[in-house]
Short mmCIF file of C-alpha atoms and ligand atoms in Angstrom, two decimals:
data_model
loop_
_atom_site.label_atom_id
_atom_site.label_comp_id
_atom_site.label_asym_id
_atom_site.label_seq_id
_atom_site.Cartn_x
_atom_site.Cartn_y
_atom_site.Cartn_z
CA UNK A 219 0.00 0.00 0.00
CA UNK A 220 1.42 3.42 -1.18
CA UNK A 221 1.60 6.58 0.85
CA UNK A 222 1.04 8.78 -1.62
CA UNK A 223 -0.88 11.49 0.28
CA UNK A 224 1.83 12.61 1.90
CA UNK A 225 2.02 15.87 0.97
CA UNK A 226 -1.51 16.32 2.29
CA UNK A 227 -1.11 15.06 5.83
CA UNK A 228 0.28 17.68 8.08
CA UNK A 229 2.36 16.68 11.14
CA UNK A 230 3.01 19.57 13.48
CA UNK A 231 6.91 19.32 13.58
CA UNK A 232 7.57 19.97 17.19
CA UNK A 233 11.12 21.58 16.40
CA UNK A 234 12.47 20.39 19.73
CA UNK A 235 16.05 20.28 20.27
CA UNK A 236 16.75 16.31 20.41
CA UNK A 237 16.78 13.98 17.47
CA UNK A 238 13.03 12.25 16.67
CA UNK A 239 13.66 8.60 18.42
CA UNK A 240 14.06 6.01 16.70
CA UNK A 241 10.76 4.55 15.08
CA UNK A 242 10.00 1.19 14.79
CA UNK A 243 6.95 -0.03 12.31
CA UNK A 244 5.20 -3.59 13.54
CA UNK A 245 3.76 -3.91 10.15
CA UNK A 246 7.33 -4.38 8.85
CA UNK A 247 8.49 -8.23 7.21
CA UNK A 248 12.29 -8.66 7.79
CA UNK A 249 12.49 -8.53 4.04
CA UNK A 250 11.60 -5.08 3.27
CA UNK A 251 14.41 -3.16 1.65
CA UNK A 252 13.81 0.05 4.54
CA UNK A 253 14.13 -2.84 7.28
CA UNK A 254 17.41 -3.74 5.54
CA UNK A 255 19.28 -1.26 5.24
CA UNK A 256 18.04 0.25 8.48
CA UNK A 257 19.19 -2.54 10.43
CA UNK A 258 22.00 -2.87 8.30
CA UNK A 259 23.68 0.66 8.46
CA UNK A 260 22.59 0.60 12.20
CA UNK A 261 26.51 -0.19 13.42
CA UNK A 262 27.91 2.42 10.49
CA UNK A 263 25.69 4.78 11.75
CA UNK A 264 26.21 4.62 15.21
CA UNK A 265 30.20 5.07 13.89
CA UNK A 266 29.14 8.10 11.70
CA UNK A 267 27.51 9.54 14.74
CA UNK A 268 30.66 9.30 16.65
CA UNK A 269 32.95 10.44 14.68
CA UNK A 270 34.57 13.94 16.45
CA UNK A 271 33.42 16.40 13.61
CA UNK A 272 29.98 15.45 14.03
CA UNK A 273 29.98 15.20 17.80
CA UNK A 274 31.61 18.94 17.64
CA UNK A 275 29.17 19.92 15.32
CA UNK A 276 26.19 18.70 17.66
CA UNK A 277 27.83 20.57 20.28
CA UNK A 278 27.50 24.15 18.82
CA UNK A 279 31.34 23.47 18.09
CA UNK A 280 31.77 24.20 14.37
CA UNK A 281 33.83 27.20 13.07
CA UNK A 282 32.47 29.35 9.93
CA UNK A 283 35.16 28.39 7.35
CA UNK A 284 34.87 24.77 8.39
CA UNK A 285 31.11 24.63 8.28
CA UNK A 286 31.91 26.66 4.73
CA UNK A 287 34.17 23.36 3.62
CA UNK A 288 31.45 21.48 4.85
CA UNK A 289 28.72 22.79 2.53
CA UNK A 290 31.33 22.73 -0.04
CA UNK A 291 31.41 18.66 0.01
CA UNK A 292 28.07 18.75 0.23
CA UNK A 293 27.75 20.51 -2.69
CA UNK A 294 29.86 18.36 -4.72
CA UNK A 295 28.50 15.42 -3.38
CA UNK A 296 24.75 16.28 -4.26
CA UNK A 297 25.55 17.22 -7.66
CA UNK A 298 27.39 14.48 -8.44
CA UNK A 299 24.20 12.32 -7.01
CA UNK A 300 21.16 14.10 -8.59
CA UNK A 301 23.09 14.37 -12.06
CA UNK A 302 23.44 10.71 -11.80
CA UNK A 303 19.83 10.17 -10.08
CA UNK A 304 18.28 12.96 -13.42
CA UNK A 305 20.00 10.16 -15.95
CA UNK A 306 18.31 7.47 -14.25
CA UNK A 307 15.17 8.86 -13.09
CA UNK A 308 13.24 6.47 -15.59
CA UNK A 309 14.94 3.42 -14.64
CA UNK A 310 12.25 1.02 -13.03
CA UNK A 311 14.77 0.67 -10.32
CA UNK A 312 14.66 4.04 -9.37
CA UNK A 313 11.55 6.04 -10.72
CA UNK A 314 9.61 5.78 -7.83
CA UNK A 315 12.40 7.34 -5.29
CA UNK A 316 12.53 10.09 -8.20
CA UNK A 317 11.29 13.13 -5.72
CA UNK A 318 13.41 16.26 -7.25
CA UNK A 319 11.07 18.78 -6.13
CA UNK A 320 10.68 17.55 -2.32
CA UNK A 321 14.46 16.37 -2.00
CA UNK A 322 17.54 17.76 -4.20
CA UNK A 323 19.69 19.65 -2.45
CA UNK A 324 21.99 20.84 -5.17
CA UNK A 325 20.62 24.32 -5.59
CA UNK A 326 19.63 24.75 -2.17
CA UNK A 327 23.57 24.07 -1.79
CA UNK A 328 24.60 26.82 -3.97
CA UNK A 329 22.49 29.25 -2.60
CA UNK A 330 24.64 28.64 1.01
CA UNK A 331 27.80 29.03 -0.93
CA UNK A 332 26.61 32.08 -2.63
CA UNK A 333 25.89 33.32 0.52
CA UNK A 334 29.08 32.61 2.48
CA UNK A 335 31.46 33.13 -0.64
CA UNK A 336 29.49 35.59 -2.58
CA UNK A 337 28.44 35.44 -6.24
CA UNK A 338 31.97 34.33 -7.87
CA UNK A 339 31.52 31.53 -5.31
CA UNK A 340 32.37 28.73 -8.09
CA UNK A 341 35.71 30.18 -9.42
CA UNK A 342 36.57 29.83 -5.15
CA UNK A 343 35.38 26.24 -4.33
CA UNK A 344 37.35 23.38 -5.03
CA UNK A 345 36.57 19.33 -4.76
CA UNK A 346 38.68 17.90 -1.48
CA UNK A 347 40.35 14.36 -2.63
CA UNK A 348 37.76 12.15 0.17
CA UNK A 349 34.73 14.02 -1.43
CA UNK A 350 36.43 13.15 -5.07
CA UNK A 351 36.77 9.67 -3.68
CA UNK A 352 33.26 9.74 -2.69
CA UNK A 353 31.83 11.51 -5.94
CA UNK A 354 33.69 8.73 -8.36
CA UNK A 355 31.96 6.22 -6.97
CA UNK A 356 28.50 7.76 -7.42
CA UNK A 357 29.43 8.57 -11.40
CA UNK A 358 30.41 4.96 -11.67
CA UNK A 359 27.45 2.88 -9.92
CA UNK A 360 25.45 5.60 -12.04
CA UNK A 361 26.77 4.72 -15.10
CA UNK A 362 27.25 0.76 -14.61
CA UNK A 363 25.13 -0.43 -12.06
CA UNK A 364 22.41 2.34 -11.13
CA UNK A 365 19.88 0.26 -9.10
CA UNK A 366 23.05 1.36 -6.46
CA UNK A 367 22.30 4.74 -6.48
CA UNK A 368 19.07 3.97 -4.23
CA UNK A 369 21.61 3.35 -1.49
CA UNK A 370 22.97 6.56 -1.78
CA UNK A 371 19.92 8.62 -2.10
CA UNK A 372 18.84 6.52 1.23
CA UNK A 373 21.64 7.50 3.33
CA UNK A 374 22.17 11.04 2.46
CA UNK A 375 18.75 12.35 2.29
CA UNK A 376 17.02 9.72 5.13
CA UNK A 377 19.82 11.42 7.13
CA UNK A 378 19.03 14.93 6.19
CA UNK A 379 15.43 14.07 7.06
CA UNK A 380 16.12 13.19 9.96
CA UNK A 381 18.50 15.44 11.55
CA UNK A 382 18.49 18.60 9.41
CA UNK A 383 16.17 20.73 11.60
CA UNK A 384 18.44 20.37 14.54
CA UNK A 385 21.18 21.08 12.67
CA UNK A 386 19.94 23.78 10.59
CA UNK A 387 19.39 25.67 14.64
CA UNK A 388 22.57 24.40 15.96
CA UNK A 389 24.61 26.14 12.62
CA UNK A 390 22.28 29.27 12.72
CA UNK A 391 23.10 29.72 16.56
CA UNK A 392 26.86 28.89 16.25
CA UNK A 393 27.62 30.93 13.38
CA UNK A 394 25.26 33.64 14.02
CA UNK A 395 23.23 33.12 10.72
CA UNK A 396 20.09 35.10 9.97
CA UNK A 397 16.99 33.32 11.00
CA UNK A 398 15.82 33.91 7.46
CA UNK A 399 17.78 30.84 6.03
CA UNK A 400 20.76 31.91 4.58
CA UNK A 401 23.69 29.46 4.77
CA UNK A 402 21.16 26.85 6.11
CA UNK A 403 19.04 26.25 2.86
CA UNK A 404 20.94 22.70 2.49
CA UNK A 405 18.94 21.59 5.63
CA UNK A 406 15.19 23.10 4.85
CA UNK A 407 13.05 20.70 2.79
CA UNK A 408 10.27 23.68 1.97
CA UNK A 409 8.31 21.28 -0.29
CA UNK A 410 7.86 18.69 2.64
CA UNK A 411 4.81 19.18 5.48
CA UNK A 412 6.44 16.51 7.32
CA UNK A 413 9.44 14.63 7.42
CA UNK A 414 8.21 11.60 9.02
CA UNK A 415 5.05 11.20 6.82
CA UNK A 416 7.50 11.82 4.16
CA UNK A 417 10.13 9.25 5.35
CA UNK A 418 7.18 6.63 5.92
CA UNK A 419 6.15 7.12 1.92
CA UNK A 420 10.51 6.97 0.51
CA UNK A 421 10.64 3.86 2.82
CA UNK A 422 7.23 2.62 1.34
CA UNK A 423 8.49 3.51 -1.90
CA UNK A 424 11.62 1.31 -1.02
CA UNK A 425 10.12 -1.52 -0.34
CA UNK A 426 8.01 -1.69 -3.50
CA UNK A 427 11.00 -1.83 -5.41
CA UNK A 428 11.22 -5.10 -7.26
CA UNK A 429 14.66 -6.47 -6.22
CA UNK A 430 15.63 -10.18 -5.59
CA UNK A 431 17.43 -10.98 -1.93
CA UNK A 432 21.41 -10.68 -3.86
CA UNK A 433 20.12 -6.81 -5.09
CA UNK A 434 18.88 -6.13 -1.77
CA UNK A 435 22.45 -7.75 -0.35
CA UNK A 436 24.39 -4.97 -2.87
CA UNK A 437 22.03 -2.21 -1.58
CA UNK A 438 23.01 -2.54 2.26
CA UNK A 439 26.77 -3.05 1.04
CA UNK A 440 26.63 0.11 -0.86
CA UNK A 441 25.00 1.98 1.88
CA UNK A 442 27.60 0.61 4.44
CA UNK A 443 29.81 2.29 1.59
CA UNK A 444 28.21 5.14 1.06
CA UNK A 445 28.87 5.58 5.34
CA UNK A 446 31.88 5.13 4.63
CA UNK A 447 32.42 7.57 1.79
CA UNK A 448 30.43 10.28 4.82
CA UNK A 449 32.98 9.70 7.60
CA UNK A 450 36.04 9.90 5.42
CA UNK A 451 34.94 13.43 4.35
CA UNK A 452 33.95 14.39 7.86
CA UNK A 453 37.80 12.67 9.26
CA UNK A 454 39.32 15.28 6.37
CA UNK A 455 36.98 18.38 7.53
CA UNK A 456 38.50 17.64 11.20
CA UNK A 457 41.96 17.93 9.85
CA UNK A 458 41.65 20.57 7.83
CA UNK A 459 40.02 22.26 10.98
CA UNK A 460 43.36 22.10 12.71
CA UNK A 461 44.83 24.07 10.00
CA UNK A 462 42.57 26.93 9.45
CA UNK A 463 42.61 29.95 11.10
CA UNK A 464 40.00 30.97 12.65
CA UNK A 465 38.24 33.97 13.58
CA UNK A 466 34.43 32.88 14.66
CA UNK A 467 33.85 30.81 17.85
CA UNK A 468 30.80 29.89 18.76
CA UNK A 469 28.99 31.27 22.14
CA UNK A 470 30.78 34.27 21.93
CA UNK A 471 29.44 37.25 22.62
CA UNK A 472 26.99 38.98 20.23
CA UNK A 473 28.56 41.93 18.59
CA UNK A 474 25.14 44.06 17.87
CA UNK A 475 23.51 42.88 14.36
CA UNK A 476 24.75 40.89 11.80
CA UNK A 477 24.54 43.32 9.31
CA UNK A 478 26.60 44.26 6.02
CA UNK A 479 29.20 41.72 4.76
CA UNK A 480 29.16 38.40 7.30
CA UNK A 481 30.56 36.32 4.40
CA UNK A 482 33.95 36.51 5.61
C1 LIG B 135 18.12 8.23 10.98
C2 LIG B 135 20.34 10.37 14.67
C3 LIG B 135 24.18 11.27 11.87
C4 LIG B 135 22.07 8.89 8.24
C5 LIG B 135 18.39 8.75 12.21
C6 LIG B 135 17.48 8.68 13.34
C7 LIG B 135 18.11 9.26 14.38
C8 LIG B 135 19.40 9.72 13.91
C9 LIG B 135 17.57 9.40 15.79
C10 LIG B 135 16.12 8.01 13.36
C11 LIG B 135 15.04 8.90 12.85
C12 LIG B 135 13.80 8.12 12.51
O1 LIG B 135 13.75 6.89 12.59
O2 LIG B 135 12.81 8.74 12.13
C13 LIG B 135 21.56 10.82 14.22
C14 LIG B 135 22.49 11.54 15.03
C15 LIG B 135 23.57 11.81 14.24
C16 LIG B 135 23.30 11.23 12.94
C17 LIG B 135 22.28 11.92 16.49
C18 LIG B 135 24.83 12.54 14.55
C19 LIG B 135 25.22 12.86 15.75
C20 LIG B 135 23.96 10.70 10.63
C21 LIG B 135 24.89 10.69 9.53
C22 LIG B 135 24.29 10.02 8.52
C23 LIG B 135 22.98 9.59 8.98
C24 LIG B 135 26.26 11.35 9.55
C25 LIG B 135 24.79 9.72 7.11
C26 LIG B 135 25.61 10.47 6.42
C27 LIG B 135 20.83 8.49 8.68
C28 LIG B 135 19.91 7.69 7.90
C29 LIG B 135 18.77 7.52 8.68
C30 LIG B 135 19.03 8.20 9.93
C31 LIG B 135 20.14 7.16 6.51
C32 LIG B 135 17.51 6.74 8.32
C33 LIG B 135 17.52 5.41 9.03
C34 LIG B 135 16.32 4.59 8.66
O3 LIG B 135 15.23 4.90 9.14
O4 LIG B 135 16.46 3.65 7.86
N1 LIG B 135 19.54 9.40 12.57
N2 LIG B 135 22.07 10.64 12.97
N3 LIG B 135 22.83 10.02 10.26
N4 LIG B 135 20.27 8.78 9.89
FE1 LIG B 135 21.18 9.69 11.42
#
């Protein structure tokens, strides 16, 4: 049974400061694709969750030119998805997880960087090597085996759905953003009500996929992956944090408003 109304039920999001717990669904067989990959990320994720930049980063502890980098590989790592998820968006494999409207992030992305690095913001970015690492392997599972790419939509934007309004306050409040959006357009989904309706209808969507037990086997693997590809990016964002110099710290006091230039 699809979800498809979605977009017409309206959950109140309670914008609390915690994480949404952890929901389980009774209705679930152990062979849905959602259950899957849930339970099989669920050590990787519990990793990911630990790993210091993110920990920091929960903490109110980011600085603005890392957070900048940040939103850089994000950038690059969105655009090398969606341009892989446009070529296959009429693949049976993949046409029903095709949600551009509701879910790309790529301009979203560019708006932040516009923002922080102003409008010759591409001629100033550049790809770091664990986000190229990362990237190549989304151009090749899009070009050779792009049933993959499901994996990869799953654990980047299940992820975002999940976490990105805490984040999104967490950023605004360290960095001093402005609380109309700017620099934090990567983690508002304007064309979803509700994340959890709309998580309940991708993981429906999921599970209606017509994949034997080996597919669903590759699937998990690549999302373990696709972890993988997350933390090595996040390891190289802590290191480069060592090395940059810094001039924002976060609970600091407030200097009056931000006003003028703050895309330094
Ligand atoms: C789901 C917490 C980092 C990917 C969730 C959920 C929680 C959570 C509580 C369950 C939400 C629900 O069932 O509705 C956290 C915390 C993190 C973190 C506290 C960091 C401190 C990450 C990272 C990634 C990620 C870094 C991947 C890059 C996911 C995915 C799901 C998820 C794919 C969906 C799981 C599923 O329902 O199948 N996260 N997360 N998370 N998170 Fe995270």
């Amino acid at each position: 049974k699809t979800e498809d109304s979605a977009s017409g039920v309206s959950v109140v999001n309670s914008g609390g400061p915690v994480y949404e717990d952890k929901e389980e669904n009774d209705n679930a067989r152990p062979e849905d694709l959602s259950e899957l990959l849930a339970a099989g990320t669920k050590l990787v994720h519990e990793q990911a969750e630990n790993t210091q930049f993110v920990k920091d980063f929960l903490h109110g502890k980011i600085r603005k030119e890392l957070f900048k980098l940040g939103a850089v590989a994000l950038y690059y790592t969105y655009s090398a998805m969606e341009e892989e998820i446009e070529k296959n968006k009429d693949h049976p494999h993949f046409a029903p997880l095709y949600f551009p409207n509701e879910l790309h992030r790529q301009e979203a992305l560019a708006r932040d960087l516009e923002y922080f690095y102003g409008e010759d913001w591409q001629s100033q970015i550049s790809c770091s090597p664990a986000t190229q690492r990362y990237i190549e392997r989304i151009h090749e599972i899009g070009r050779e085996d792009p049933v993959l790419l499901v994996a990869h939509a799953y654990t980047r934007y299940m992820g975002d759905l999940s976490g990105g309004q805490v984040l999104k306050k967490v950023a605004q409040r360290a960095l001093k953003l402005p609380p109309t959006g700017e620099g934090v357009f990567f983690y508002q989904f304007d064309s979803i009500h509700s994340n959890k309706a709309f998580k309940q209808l991708y993981r429906s969507r999921m599970n209606e996929l017509e994949l034997d037990a080996n597919t669903k086997d590759s699937l998990v693997q690549e999302a373990v992956r696709a972890f993988q590809f997350n933390m090595e990016v996040f390891k190289e964002l802590e290191e480069m944090g060592k090395t940059i110099q810094e001039d924002v710290l976060d609970g600091g006091p407030i200097h009056g408003h931000m006003e003028g230039d703050v895309s330094k």
